[in-house]
Tab-separated table of C-alpha atoms in Angstrom:
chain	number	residue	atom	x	y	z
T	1	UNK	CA	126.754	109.074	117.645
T	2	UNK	CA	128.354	106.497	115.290
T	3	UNK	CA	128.140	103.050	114.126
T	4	UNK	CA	129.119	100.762	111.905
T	5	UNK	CA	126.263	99.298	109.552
T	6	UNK	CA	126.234	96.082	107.141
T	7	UNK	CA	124.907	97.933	103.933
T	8	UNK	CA	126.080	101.864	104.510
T	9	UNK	CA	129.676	101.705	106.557
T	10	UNK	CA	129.502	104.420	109.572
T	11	UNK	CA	126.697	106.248	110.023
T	12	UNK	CA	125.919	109.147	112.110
T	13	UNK	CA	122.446	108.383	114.310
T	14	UNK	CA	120.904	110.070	116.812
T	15	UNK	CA	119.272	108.479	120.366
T	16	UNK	CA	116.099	109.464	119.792
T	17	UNK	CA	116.315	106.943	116.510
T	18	UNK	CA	117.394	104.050	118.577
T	19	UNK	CA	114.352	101.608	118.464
T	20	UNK	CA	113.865	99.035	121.539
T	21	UNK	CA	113.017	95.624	121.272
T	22	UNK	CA	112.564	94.770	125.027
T	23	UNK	CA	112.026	91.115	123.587
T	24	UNK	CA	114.497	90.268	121.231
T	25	UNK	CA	113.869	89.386	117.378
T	26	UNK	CA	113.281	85.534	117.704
T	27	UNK	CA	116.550	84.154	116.667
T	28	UNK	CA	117.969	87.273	118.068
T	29	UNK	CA	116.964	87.599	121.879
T	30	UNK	CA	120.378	89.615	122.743
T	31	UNK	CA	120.006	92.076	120.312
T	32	UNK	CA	117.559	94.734	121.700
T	33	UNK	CA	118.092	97.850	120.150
T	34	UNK	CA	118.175	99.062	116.289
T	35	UNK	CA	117.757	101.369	113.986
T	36	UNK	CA	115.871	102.100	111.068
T	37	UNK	CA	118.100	103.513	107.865
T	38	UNK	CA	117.029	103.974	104.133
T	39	UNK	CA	117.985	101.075	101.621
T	40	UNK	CA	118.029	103.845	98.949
T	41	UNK	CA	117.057	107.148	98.106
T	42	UNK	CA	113.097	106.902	97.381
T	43	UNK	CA	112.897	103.034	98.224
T	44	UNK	CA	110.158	101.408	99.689
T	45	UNK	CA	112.678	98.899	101.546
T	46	UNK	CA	114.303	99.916	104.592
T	47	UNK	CA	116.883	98.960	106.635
T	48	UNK	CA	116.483	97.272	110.209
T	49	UNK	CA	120.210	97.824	111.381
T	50	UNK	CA	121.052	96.333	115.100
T	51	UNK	CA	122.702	98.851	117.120
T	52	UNK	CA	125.752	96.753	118.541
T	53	UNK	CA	126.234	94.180	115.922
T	54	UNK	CA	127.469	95.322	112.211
T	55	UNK	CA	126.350	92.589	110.354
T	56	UNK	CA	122.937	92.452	111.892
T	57	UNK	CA	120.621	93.764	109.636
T	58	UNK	CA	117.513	93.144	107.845
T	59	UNK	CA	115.658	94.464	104.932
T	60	UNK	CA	112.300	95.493	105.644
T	61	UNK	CA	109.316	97.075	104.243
T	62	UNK	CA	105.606	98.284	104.770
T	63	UNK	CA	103.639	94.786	103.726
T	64	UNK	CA	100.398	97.145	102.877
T	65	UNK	CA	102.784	98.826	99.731
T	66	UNK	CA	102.498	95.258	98.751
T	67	UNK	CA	99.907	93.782	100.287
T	68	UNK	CA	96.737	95.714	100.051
T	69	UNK	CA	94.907	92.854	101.631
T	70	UNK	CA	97.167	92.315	104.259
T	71	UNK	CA	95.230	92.712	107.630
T	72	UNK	CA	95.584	91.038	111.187
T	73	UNK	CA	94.710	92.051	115.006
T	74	UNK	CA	97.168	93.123	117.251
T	75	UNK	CA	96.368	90.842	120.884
T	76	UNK	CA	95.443	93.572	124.088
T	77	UNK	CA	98.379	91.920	125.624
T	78	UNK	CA	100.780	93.645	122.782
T	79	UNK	CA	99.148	96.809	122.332
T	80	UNK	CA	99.995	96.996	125.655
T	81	UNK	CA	103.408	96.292	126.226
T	82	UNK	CA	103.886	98.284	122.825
T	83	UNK	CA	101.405	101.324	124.747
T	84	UNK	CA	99.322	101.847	121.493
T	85	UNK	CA	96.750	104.037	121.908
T	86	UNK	CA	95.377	104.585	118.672
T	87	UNK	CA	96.069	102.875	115.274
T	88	UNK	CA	98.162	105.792	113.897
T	89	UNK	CA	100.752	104.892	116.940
T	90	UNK	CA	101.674	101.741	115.141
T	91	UNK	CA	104.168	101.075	112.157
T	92	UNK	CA	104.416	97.581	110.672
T	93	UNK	CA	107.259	96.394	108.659
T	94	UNK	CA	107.868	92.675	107.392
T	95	UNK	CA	111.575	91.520	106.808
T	96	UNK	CA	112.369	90.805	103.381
T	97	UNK	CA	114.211	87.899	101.875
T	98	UNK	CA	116.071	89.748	98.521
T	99	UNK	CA	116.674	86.489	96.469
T	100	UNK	CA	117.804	86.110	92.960
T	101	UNK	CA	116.493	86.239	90.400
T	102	UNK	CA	114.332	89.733	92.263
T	103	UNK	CA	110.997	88.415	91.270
T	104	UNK	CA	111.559	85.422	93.850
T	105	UNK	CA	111.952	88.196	96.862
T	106	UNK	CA	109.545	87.339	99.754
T	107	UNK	CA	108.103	89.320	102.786
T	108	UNK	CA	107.532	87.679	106.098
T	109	UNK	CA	103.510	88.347	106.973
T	110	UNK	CA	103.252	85.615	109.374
T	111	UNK	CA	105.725	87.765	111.942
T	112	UNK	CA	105.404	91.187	111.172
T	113	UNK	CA	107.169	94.273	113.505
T	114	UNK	CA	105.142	96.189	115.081
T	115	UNK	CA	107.314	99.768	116.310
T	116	UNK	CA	105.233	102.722	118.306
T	117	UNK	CA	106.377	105.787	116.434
T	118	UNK	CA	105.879	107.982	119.705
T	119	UNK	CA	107.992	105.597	121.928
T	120	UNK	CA	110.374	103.887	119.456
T	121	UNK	CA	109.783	100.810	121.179
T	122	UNK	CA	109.178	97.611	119.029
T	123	UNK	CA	108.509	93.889	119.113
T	124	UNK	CA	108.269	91.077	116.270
T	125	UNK	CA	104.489	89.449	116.534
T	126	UNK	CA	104.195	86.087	115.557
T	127	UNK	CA	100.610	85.352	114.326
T	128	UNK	CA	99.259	82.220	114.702
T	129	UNK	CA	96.266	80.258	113.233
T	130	UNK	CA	96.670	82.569	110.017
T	131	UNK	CA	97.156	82.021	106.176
T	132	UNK	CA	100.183	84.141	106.083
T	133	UNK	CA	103.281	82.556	106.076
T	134	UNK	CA	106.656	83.588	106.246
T	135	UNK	CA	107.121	83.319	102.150
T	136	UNK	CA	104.864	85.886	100.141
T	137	UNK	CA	106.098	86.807	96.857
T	138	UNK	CA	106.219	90.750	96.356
T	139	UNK	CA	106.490	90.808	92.863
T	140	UNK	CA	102.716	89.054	91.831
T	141	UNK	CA	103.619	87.748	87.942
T	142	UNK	CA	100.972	89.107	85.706
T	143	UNK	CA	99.735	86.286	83.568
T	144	UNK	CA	99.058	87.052	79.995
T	145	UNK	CA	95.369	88.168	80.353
T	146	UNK	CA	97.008	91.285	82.629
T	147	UNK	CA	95.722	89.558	85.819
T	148	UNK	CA	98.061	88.387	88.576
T	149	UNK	CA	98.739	85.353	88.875
């Protein structure tokens, strides 16, 4: 099937891509079902495009590209309604805020998505009681020693 998407025009998709959000994205509770589509050939930032709404679309990536540190528990009560079995069922993504100039980008870590590959079925996990905020720089300036900074 078809749809319309804010970065790529149509698109051609299949069902089985369709990703459920029985919940909502907060901000977002009518819009329950997306898909996932490339930013760019060989980019680590994705696409989050809602199904039914063009311009409804994030940019996302895997936090642990940029993030080796990154780490957090998932509460019984979502591996659950996400029916993850084992680790390897889970895919996290935080949305991106692209800002200008590109080394002020940010990634979300406070509410990351979780999907289950095996189901396609998704939610956005808020974590609370964290250091993570919804601001993390993904470019780390270097300082002149070489370290980040």
């Amino acid at each position: 099937m078809k749809i319309n998407t804010k970065y790529h025009g149509e698109v051609e998709i299949e069902q089985k891509d369709v990703i459920s959000f029985d919940f909502g994205i907060p901000g977002f509770p009518d819009e329950k079902e997306y898909v996932i589509l490339p930013l760019a050939k060989e980019s680590v930032f994705f696409i989050l495009q809602s199904f039914k709404t063009e311009e409804l679309a994030f940019i996302i990536s895997d936090p642990f590209i940029h993030f080796s540190e990154y780490q957090f528990d998932i509460p019984i009560d979502d591996l659950e309604t996400l029916k993850i079995e084992q680790k390897e069922d889970v895919v996290t993504f935080s949305i991106i805020t692209l800002v200008e100039p590109i080394e002020e980008t940010t990634a979300n870590l406070q509410a990351p998505l979780l999907i289950n590959r095996n189901i396609n079925k998704g939610k956005q996990l808020i974590l609370n009681d964290t250091l993570y905020s919804t601001k993390h720089r993904i470019y780390r300036k270097k300082s002149s020693t070489g370290q980040e900074g």
